[in-house]
Short mmCIF file of C-alpha atoms and ligand atoms in Angstrom, two decimals:
data_model
loop_
_atom_site.label_atom_id
_atom_site.label_comp_id
_atom_site.label_asym_id
_atom_site.label_seq_id
_atom_site.Cartn_x
_atom_site.Cartn_y
_atom_site.Cartn_z
CA MET A 891 0.34 -0.07 0.01
CA THR A 892 2.42 2.18 0.76
CA LYS A 893 2.97 2.87 -3.48
CA SER A 894 -0.64 4.89 -2.94
CA ILE A 895 1.03 7.18 -0.45
CA ARG A 896 1.54 10.75 -2.93
CA PRO A 897 5.20 10.38 -4.45
CA ALA A 898 5.93 13.67 -2.61
CA ILE A 899 5.17 11.84 0.69
CA ARG A 900 7.21 9.06 -0.05
CA ALA A 901 10.69 11.08 -1.39
CA MET A 902 10.72 13.56 1.98
CA ALA A 903 12.79 12.18 4.47
CA GLY A 904 11.02 13.58 7.27
CA TYR A 905 11.74 16.01 9.73
CA VAL A 906 13.66 14.89 12.89
CA PRO A 907 13.46 16.13 16.31
CA GLY A 908 16.32 16.65 19.19
CA GLU A 909 16.45 12.96 20.88
CA GLN A 910 14.37 12.85 23.56
CA PRO A 911 15.97 9.98 25.39
CA CYS A 912 13.51 7.98 28.10
CA ASP A 913 16.17 7.74 31.26
CA ALA A 914 16.40 10.28 33.45
CA GLY A 915 19.48 10.36 34.59
CA TYR A 916 20.65 13.69 31.25
CA ILE A 917 21.74 16.65 31.19
CA LYS A 918 19.41 18.40 28.56
CA LEU A 919 20.18 20.85 26.25
CA ASN A 920 19.42 19.04 23.13
CA THR A 921 16.06 20.83 22.40
CA ASN A 922 16.02 24.43 23.73
CA GLU A 923 13.27 23.37 25.97
CA ASN A 924 13.68 26.05 29.27
CA PRO A 925 14.96 24.69 32.43
CA TYR A 926 13.10 25.67 35.42
CA PRO A 927 9.61 24.80 35.42
CA PRO A 928 6.46 26.83 35.14
CA SER A 929 4.43 29.18 37.04
CA PRO A 930 2.68 27.45 39.59
CA ARG A 931 -0.08 28.86 38.31
CA VAL A 932 -0.15 27.20 35.37
CA ARG A 933 -0.76 23.76 37.64
CA GLU A 934 -2.81 25.56 39.85
CA ALA A 935 -5.11 25.93 37.25
CA ILE A 936 -5.03 22.85 35.62
CA GLN A 937 -5.87 20.82 37.82
CA GLN A 938 -8.86 22.81 39.37
CA ALA A 939 -9.61 22.38 35.99
CA VAL A 940 -9.20 18.79 36.14
CA ALA A 941 -10.96 18.88 39.25
CA ASP A 942 -14.12 20.44 38.16
CA GLY A 943 -14.20 17.54 34.69
CA GLU A 944 -16.50 19.51 32.59
CA CYS A 945 -13.87 20.71 30.54
CA LEU A 946 -12.57 16.94 29.84
CA ARG A 947 -16.43 16.21 28.84
CA LYS A 948 -16.62 19.11 26.41
CA TYR A 949 -14.77 19.73 23.13
CA PRO A 950 -13.02 23.03 24.23
CA ASP A 951 -13.68 26.15 22.27
CA PRO A 952 -12.64 26.25 18.50
CA SER A 953 -11.49 29.14 18.21
CA GLY A 954 -10.16 29.35 22.26
CA SER A 955 -11.34 33.17 22.74
CA GLU A 956 -10.82 33.41 26.32
CA PHE A 957 -7.25 32.73 25.42
CA CYS A 958 -6.68 35.00 23.40
CA ARG A 959 -8.63 37.87 24.99
CA VAL A 960 -5.71 37.22 27.99
CA VAL A 961 -3.00 37.37 24.79
CA ALA A 962 -4.46 40.19 22.97
CA ALA A 963 -4.43 41.42 26.83
CA THR A 964 -0.71 40.89 27.41
CA LEU A 965 0.98 41.52 24.18
CA GLY A 966 -0.96 44.60 23.37
CA VAL A 967 -2.28 42.79 19.85
CA ALA A 968 -5.83 42.28 19.08
CA ALA A 969 -8.19 39.84 19.79
CA ASP A 970 -9.30 38.87 16.27
CA GLY A 971 -6.01 38.87 14.64
CA ILE A 972 -4.92 35.23 16.42
CA LEU A 973 -4.42 32.00 15.37
CA LEU A 974 -4.39 29.79 18.04
CA GLY A 975 -1.96 25.66 17.41
CA ASN A 976 -1.10 22.76 18.80
CA GLY A 977 1.86 24.48 19.38
CA SER A 978 3.68 26.64 17.18
CA ASP A 979 4.35 24.26 13.98
CA ASP A 980 0.98 23.54 14.20
CA VAL A 981 0.50 27.60 13.54
CA LEU A 982 3.49 27.02 11.20
CA THR A 983 1.68 23.44 9.80
CA ILE A 984 -2.25 25.78 8.86
CA ILE A 985 0.37 28.81 7.32
CA THR A 986 2.04 26.87 4.72
CA ARG A 987 -1.36 24.52 3.78
CA ALA A 988 -2.73 27.97 3.51
CA PHE A 989 -0.32 29.68 1.29
CA VAL A 990 1.90 26.92 -0.86
CA HIS A 991 0.48 24.98 -3.90
CA GLU A 992 1.18 21.76 -5.45
CA GLY A 993 4.44 22.76 -7.11
CA GLY A 994 5.12 26.22 -4.67
CA LEU A 995 7.58 27.36 -3.55
CA VAL A 996 9.49 28.02 -0.10
CA VAL A 997 11.97 30.05 0.70
CA SER A 998 13.56 30.53 4.77
CA PRO A 999 17.61 32.01 4.16
CA SER A 1000 20.22 29.66 5.38
CA PRO A 1001 20.70 27.42 8.17
CA SER A 1002 17.67 28.17 10.09
CA TYR A 1003 14.67 26.28 11.14
CA LEU A 1004 14.63 22.65 9.33
CA LEU A 1005 10.88 22.02 9.66
CA TYR A 1006 10.59 24.90 7.38
CA ARG A 1007 11.80 22.50 4.30
CA THR A 1008 9.94 19.79 6.29
CA LEU A 1009 6.33 22.01 6.00
CA ALA A 1010 7.47 22.60 1.71
CA GLU A 1011 7.66 18.99 1.25
CA ILE A 1012 4.08 17.44 2.92
CA GLN A 1013 3.27 20.16 0.77
CA GLY A 1014 4.31 18.74 -2.42
CA ALA A 1015 6.25 22.52 -2.66
CA LYS A 1016 9.94 23.28 -3.76
CA PHE A 1017 12.13 24.44 -1.10
CA GLN A 1018 14.90 27.46 -1.33
CA ALA A 1019 17.47 28.13 0.61
CA VAL A 1020 18.42 32.23 0.56
CA PRO A 1021 22.62 32.09 2.57
CA PHE A 1022 22.43 34.13 4.95
CA ASN A 1023 25.62 37.22 5.38
CA ASP A 1024 28.55 36.20 6.96
CA ASP A 1025 27.91 38.19 9.76
CA TRP A 1026 24.32 36.27 9.51
CA THR A 1027 21.67 39.16 8.07
CA LEU A 1028 19.86 39.29 6.23
CA PRO A 1029 20.79 39.62 1.77
CA ASP A 1030 19.58 42.75 0.58
CA PRO A 1031 18.43 43.11 -1.79
CA TRP A 1032 15.88 39.62 -0.96
CA PRO A 1033 16.47 37.33 -4.05
CA ILE A 1034 13.78 35.67 -4.61
CA PRO A 1035 10.78 37.93 -4.16
CA ASP A 1036 7.81 35.77 -5.64
CA ALA A 1037 7.82 32.54 -3.67
CA GLN A 1038 4.39 31.44 -2.52
CA LEU A 1039 5.48 32.00 1.02
CA THR A 1040 9.12 33.35 3.17
CA LEU A 1041 10.15 32.34 6.44
CA VAL A 1042 12.99 34.24 9.30
CA ALA A 1043 13.21 32.34 12.44
CA ASN A 1044 13.46 35.52 14.22
CA PRO A 1045 15.64 34.79 16.81
CA ASN A 1046 17.10 32.72 14.13
CA SER A 1047 18.12 29.21 15.33
CA PRO A 1048 21.15 27.28 15.35
CA SER A 1049 22.82 30.90 15.27
CA GLY A 1050 20.71 32.55 17.72
CA THR A 1051 21.35 36.31 15.80
CA VAL A 1052 18.37 38.63 14.87
CA ALA A 1053 18.02 40.35 11.82
CA SER A 1054 16.56 44.17 12.90
CA VAL A 1055 12.59 45.25 12.33
CA ALA A 1056 14.19 48.11 10.77
CA ALA A 1057 15.87 44.58 7.68
CA LEU A 1058 12.48 42.10 8.12
CA THR A 1059 10.61 46.05 7.27
CA ARG A 1060 12.43 45.70 4.06
CA LEU A 1061 12.62 42.26 3.60
CA ALA A 1062 8.77 42.29 4.29
CA GLY A 1063 8.58 46.01 1.40
CA GLN A 1064 10.56 43.46 -1.45
CA LEU A 1065 8.19 40.05 -1.43
CA ALA A 1066 5.57 39.83 -3.55
CA GLY A 1067 4.03 37.53 -1.50
CA PRO A 1068 3.35 35.96 2.70
CA LEU A 1069 6.32 37.03 5.38
CA VAL A 1070 6.16 34.55 8.23
CA VAL A 1071 8.75 35.82 11.39
CA ASP A 1072 9.21 32.92 13.35
CA GLU A 1073 9.95 34.54 16.90
CA ALA A 1074 9.60 30.86 19.32
CA TYR A 1075 12.85 32.60 21.00
CA VAL A 1076 12.39 36.19 20.59
CA ASP A 1077 11.41 36.16 24.79
CA PHE A 1078 15.21 36.11 25.75
CA ALA A 1079 16.00 38.61 22.35
CA ASP A 1080 15.81 42.61 23.31
CA GLY A 1081 13.59 42.78 21.39
CA HIS A 1082 10.50 41.99 19.41
CA ALA A 1083 9.04 42.65 15.01
CA MET A 1084 5.09 42.32 16.30
CA GLU A 1085 4.51 45.02 15.08
CA LEU A 1086 5.70 44.03 11.59
CA ALA A 1087 2.20 41.62 12.29
CA ARG A 1088 0.38 45.43 11.30
CA LEU A 1089 1.75 44.68 7.36
CA PRO A 1090 -1.04 43.44 5.11
CA ASN A 1091 1.85 40.21 4.58
CA VAL A 1092 3.19 39.79 7.42
CA ILE A 1093 2.31 36.97 9.99
CA VAL A 1094 4.39 37.13 13.17
CA THR A 1095 4.06 33.56 15.53
CA ARG A 1096 5.58 32.84 19.34
CA SER A 1097 5.37 30.07 21.15
CA PHE A 1098 5.22 28.53 24.57
CA SER A 1099 7.63 26.34 24.63
CA LYS A 1100 10.05 28.02 25.49
CA SER A 1101 9.73 31.10 27.58
CA TYR A 1102 7.07 30.09 29.18
CA GLY A 1103 8.37 26.22 29.62
CA LEU A 1104 5.30 24.67 28.86
CA ALA A 1105 6.71 22.71 25.61
CA GLY A 1106 5.36 19.02 26.71
CA LEU A 1107 1.09 21.42 26.66
CA ARG A 1108 1.75 21.52 22.87
CA LEU A 1109 0.85 25.64 22.17
CA GLY A 1110 1.11 28.08 20.59
CA PHE A 1111 0.63 31.20 18.18
CA ALA A 1112 -0.06 33.30 15.26
CA VAL A 1113 -1.05 36.74 14.87
CA ALA A 1114 -1.20 39.09 11.67
CA GLN A 1115 -4.37 40.51 10.04
CA PRO A 1116 -7.50 39.50 11.19
CA ALA A 1117 -8.94 38.78 6.85
CA LEU A 1118 -5.83 36.65 6.92
CA ILE A 1119 -7.03 34.44 10.00
CA ALA A 1120 -10.38 34.61 9.29
CA GLU A 1121 -8.47 32.63 6.05
CA PHE A 1122 -6.39 30.70 8.17
CA PHE A 1123 -9.44 29.34 10.45
CA LYS A 1124 -10.57 27.15 7.24
CA VAL A 1125 -7.65 25.38 7.40
CA LYS A 1126 -6.77 23.74 10.81
CA ASP A 1127 -8.53 21.59 13.05
CA SER A 1128 -11.83 22.48 14.42
CA TYR A 1129 -10.23 21.73 17.78
CA ASN A 1130 -6.98 21.81 17.21
CA CYS A 1131 -5.86 22.94 21.49
CA ASP A 1132 -7.01 21.56 23.92
CA ALA A 1133 -9.83 23.14 27.15
CA LEU A 1134 -6.07 22.25 29.53
CA SER A 1135 -3.63 23.55 27.29
CA LEU A 1136 -5.66 26.70 27.39
CA ILE A 1137 -5.98 27.22 29.89
CA GLY A 1138 -2.69 26.54 31.57
CA GLY A 1139 -1.25 28.61 28.91
CA ALA A 1140 -3.63 31.55 30.37
CA ALA A 1141 -2.60 31.00 33.56
CA ALA A 1142 1.20 31.22 32.20
CA LEU A 1143 0.67 34.41 30.69
CA GLN A 1144 -0.78 36.21 33.94
CA ASP A 1145 2.33 35.38 35.91
CA GLN A 1146 4.48 38.23 34.24
CA ALA A 1147 6.05 38.12 36.88
CA HIS A 1148 7.15 34.43 36.77
CA PHE A 1149 8.32 34.75 32.89
CA GLN A 1150 9.96 37.90 33.47
CA ALA A 1151 11.95 36.05 36.66
CA THR A 1152 13.04 33.27 34.79
CA ARG A 1153 14.11 35.34 31.43
CA ALA A 1154 16.72 37.31 33.21
CA ARG A 1155 18.04 34.13 34.67
CA VAL A 1156 18.24 32.31 31.37
CA ARG A 1157 20.14 35.45 30.05
CA ALA A 1158 22.06 36.24 32.42
CA THR A 1159 23.79 31.70 32.48
CA ARG A 1160 23.45 32.07 28.30
CA ALA A 1161 25.87 35.33 28.55
CA ARG A 1162 28.11 32.75 31.03
CA LEU A 1163 27.87 30.31 28.24
CA GLU A 1164 28.92 32.73 26.03
CA ALA A 1165 32.40 33.80 27.33
CA ALA A 1166 33.26 30.18 28.68
CA LEU A 1167 32.67 29.23 25.08
CA ARG A 1168 35.16 31.84 23.62
CA GLY A 1169 37.59 30.80 26.89
CA LEU A 1170 38.03 26.78 25.44
CA GLY A 1171 39.03 28.19 21.79
CA PHE A 1172 34.80 27.75 20.21
CA GLU A 1173 33.87 30.94 17.92
CA VAL A 1174 30.82 31.57 19.03
CA CYS A 1175 27.27 34.01 17.65
CA PRO A 1176 26.31 36.14 20.08
CA SER A 1177 23.40 34.89 21.15
CA GLN A 1178 20.01 36.57 21.68
CA ALA A 1179 17.72 33.26 22.42
CA ASN A 1180 18.05 30.76 24.78
CA PHE A 1181 20.72 28.63 22.91
CA VAL A 1182 24.55 29.48 22.02
CA TRP A 1183 25.48 28.34 18.52
CA CYS A 1184 29.36 26.71 18.67
CA ARG A 1185 32.00 25.46 16.12
CA ARG A 1186 36.27 25.30 15.75
CA GLN A 1187 38.19 23.08 14.51
CA ALA A 1188 40.59 21.01 16.47
CA PRO A 1189 38.85 18.71 18.20
CA GLY A 1190 36.16 18.34 15.78
CA VAL A 1191 32.21 19.11 17.31
CA ARG A 1192 31.06 15.63 16.58
CA GLY A 1193 33.26 14.29 18.08
CA ILE A 1194 32.56 16.59 21.37
CA PHE A 1195 29.17 15.29 20.76
CA GLU A 1196 30.03 12.66 21.32
CA GLN A 1197 31.45 12.34 24.50
CA LEU A 1198 29.63 14.78 26.34
CA LYS A 1199 27.00 12.10 25.58
CA ALA A 1200 29.09 9.47 26.78
CA LYS A 1201 29.21 11.62 29.86
CA LYS A 1202 25.24 11.36 29.78
CA ILE A 1203 25.25 15.31 28.58
CA LEU A 1204 23.15 16.02 25.48
CA VAL A 1205 23.09 18.97 23.39
CA ARG A 1206 22.67 19.26 19.70
CA HIS A 1207 25.15 18.23 16.64
CA MET A 1208 23.96 20.03 13.52
CA VAL A 1209 25.44 19.77 10.38
CA TYR A 1210 23.75 22.23 7.70
CA GLU A 1211 24.37 21.50 4.23
CA GLY A 1212 26.98 25.00 2.19
CA TYR A 1213 27.58 25.82 6.03
CA GLY A 1214 28.93 23.36 8.40
CA GLU A 1215 28.59 21.64 10.67
CA GLY A 1216 28.15 23.18 14.40
CA LEU A 1217 27.23 22.49 19.01
CA ARG A 1218 23.45 24.15 19.87
CA ILE A 1219 24.13 24.47 22.83
CA SER A 1220 20.49 25.26 24.77
CA VAL A 1221 21.11 26.86 28.29
CA GLY A 1222 20.55 25.06 31.22
CA THR A 1223 20.01 25.76 34.66
CA ASP A 1224 23.77 27.54 36.31
CA ALA A 1225 24.60 24.46 37.52
CA GLU A 1226 23.89 22.43 34.30
CA ILE A 1227 26.33 24.79 32.58
CA ASP A 1228 29.42 24.02 35.05
CA ARG A 1229 28.62 19.96 34.06
CA LEU A 1230 29.13 20.71 30.91
CA LEU A 1231 31.94 23.45 31.53
CA GLU A 1232 33.54 20.39 33.56
CA GLU A 1233 33.50 17.79 30.95
CA LEU A 1234 34.52 20.59 27.80
CA GLN A 1235 37.59 21.46 30.01
CA LYS A 1236 38.68 17.87 30.46
CA LEU A 1237 38.09 17.54 26.02
CA VAL A 1238 39.04 20.66 24.21
C1 PLP B 2122 10.79 25.19 18.57
C2 PLP B 2122 10.55 25.95 17.20
C3 PLP B 2122 9.32 26.34 16.92
C4 PLP B 2122 8.21 25.70 17.91
O1 PLP B 2122 8.09 25.70 19.10
P1 PLP B 2122 6.01 24.56 19.35
O2 PLP B 2122 7.53 23.91 20.12
O3 PLP B 2122 6.01 23.40 18.23
O4 PLP B 2122 5.65 26.03 19.86
C5 PLP B 2122 8.87 26.81 15.93
N1 PLP B 2122 10.05 27.72 15.51
C6 PLP B 2122 11.24 27.52 15.69
C7 PLP B 2122 12.30 28.10 15.49
C8 PLP B 2122 11.19 26.22 16.99
O5 PLP B 2122 13.25 26.51 17.50
#
């Protein structure tokens, strides 16, 4: 029966997420989860909802309007300009399905989030990578203005670098089609580009997985013109966000003190990690995210990755076509980063 699978699906490799070992003994610095737990209010809200039970019996609100009101109030955006998703990956899937036809073209700067290529391939569309400039700025003028969809992760993964609001505005102005600014990591940065969601062709996406410590809950959203959001609604599953994640997400947003405190801790540890890696001879990108991208010649990063893994420290070894390899290390707790640095000192 696999012969009946669409050729585009059979030909593709599929996205490979970072390892999630079942064994709890690992220091996990490979998938950019927040090292700190979410606000205790999240657990309280979910426990209360489960005890009440009604939200388990009934379908959730298909548009998550209560949660959208909290997003709108917290971020200062219009409630009818929000699309919720089962993680921001779901939002990216909905957007791709809405804009990209079979044989179409999806474009992203490179190296970046590898899922963008997968989304194009599922759609039966072509994917084209535009190399970043050597200093991780965006090529200007942008060489491919006529794609069905252009995606820019900002901060970028794996580099952790950011394109300025001015650069993104210029890019949006040069494109004939829509631009997604994927702000999965933006809460760890100095600024953000949410104001661009007012432009007719820009969609800004956010995630609760990183900065709110809720990767297991699966919640993300997009902000765009209400006319676009209405079209995306036709594409999404009716109940793509479950009741408990909507309740948990709202509680997380309403505890901005917790959010700010964990954000500050991650940023402080990030600065320390960057400096220590430079001291150990790594070439390190200045990061605005909750991870650090580092490279070196000898000893090579693949061996370092494997030796760290043998010591039960997981980082992400990434190889990008046309660019090369490096290590992406998530910012853990101070104790986790101390352990990492202790092992690295022995290895380099
Ligand atoms: C983690 C990540 C996402 C998606 O996160 P969700 O868990 O699906 O919300 C989106 N874009 C980038 C660049 C990411 O790294």
